Amino acid sequence: MIQIFKKTNIQFMKYKYIAFAVSGIIILAGLINILFGKGLKPGVDFSGGTLIRIILKSPAPVDHVRSLLGEQGLGGSIIQEVGKTKREYIIRTTQPAAVEGPTETQELEAHETMGNRVIEAMRTAEDKAASGRGLKDLNMADRREIALLLEATFPDRASALADAIVSFRVEKGIIEDYGALKEAGIPEDVIGELQGKTFLGSLTVLSRETVGPQVGKDLRKKATQATVWALIGMLVYIAFRFKLAYGVSSILTLTHDVLVTLSIFSFTNREVNLPVIAAVLTIVGYSLNDTIVIFDRVRDNLKLMRKHPFEEILNVSVNQTLSRSIITSGTVLLTVLALYFFGGEVINDFAFTMLVGVISGSYSTIYQSCPIVYFWQKIFKTKKGIRR
């Protein structure tokens, strides 16, 4: 095994009370904020609603986007600017109070209607005038619609041309002028045909997600169950491999990591969505891996250092695995930092959650798991922790 430090003798257990106090303050502050403050902001996955990602042909400040939505009664929509171009936005809107006893289909239809209103609010007067003349918006049309436009003149090539046009639009984000279609290999006669039947609208919908309230409720329930069952499964595994005290310590440590992550997350005003839950479960697995390595070393040292105090055995075990912990944590941290700074807006929440979790998990492996086992031994008077 690669050794960064040849031999260390850091008294980690000396600071166990300070570590408990720091963790307690962070978790308590987070729980107060979650229960009585801003709380956790559920994303569209859990609360229901419509999430639309658009790109504009011309830059527009976020205040202008908000005013356009406000004119259509959508002022409560959440607007997130993507990048620095002032052209790409993520708009989330939720359905107002629904009618009594709506079915799931009716709820989804209501959200679809809200999404259509968002798109309509963002269209310019020129877009609406062109649509009124019977022209099709080439920046909004799907493959089937484009193929139908070209089918009369180019019956044998309509489908392939439509695929090429849509693929080009996806690659560029939006078609800004007809001449750009030449880059996609679209012939002049086809471009001329399109110019007579279509117009280039002011926006393109890059993605659109719609989740009904009932679906969101089910996802919340399943996400909670996944986290709880993961913790229970790990408790059983560690209790079987070692002893109950190690299992309890691991679960309390993992619970600590989840609570610290959610506490810090609650102060950032970020949305909790499925990628965030995936990051939390990843953190649980990552933190457990480090914890098991230390516990395995503790078990070996219990046999080699029978006459030494249990606290000293814990310190020695942590020091012996310190190089390994720094290497694994450091490489994961570098990867997560790259995702956070360069991964883009789509995975930024996932990367942020992982970033907090990796730091919290590395800290808790040393300053929570070992002290908990130590206090278990003190309270229940076991023989130097766990033997196997």
XYZ file of C-alpha atoms in Angstrom, residues 135 178-179 190-199:
13
model
C -46.125 29.071 -40.951
C -31.487 29.208 -42.668
C -27.995 29.471 -44.136
C -34.733 22.111 -49.428
C -33.761 25.301 -47.576
C -35.804 27.290 -50.083
C -38.793 25.039 -49.466
C -38.445 25.497 -45.710
C -38.225 29.281 -46.036
C -41.600 29.268 -47.740
C -43.325 27.112 -45.141
C -41.561 27.858 -41.845
C -40.030 30.606 -39.736
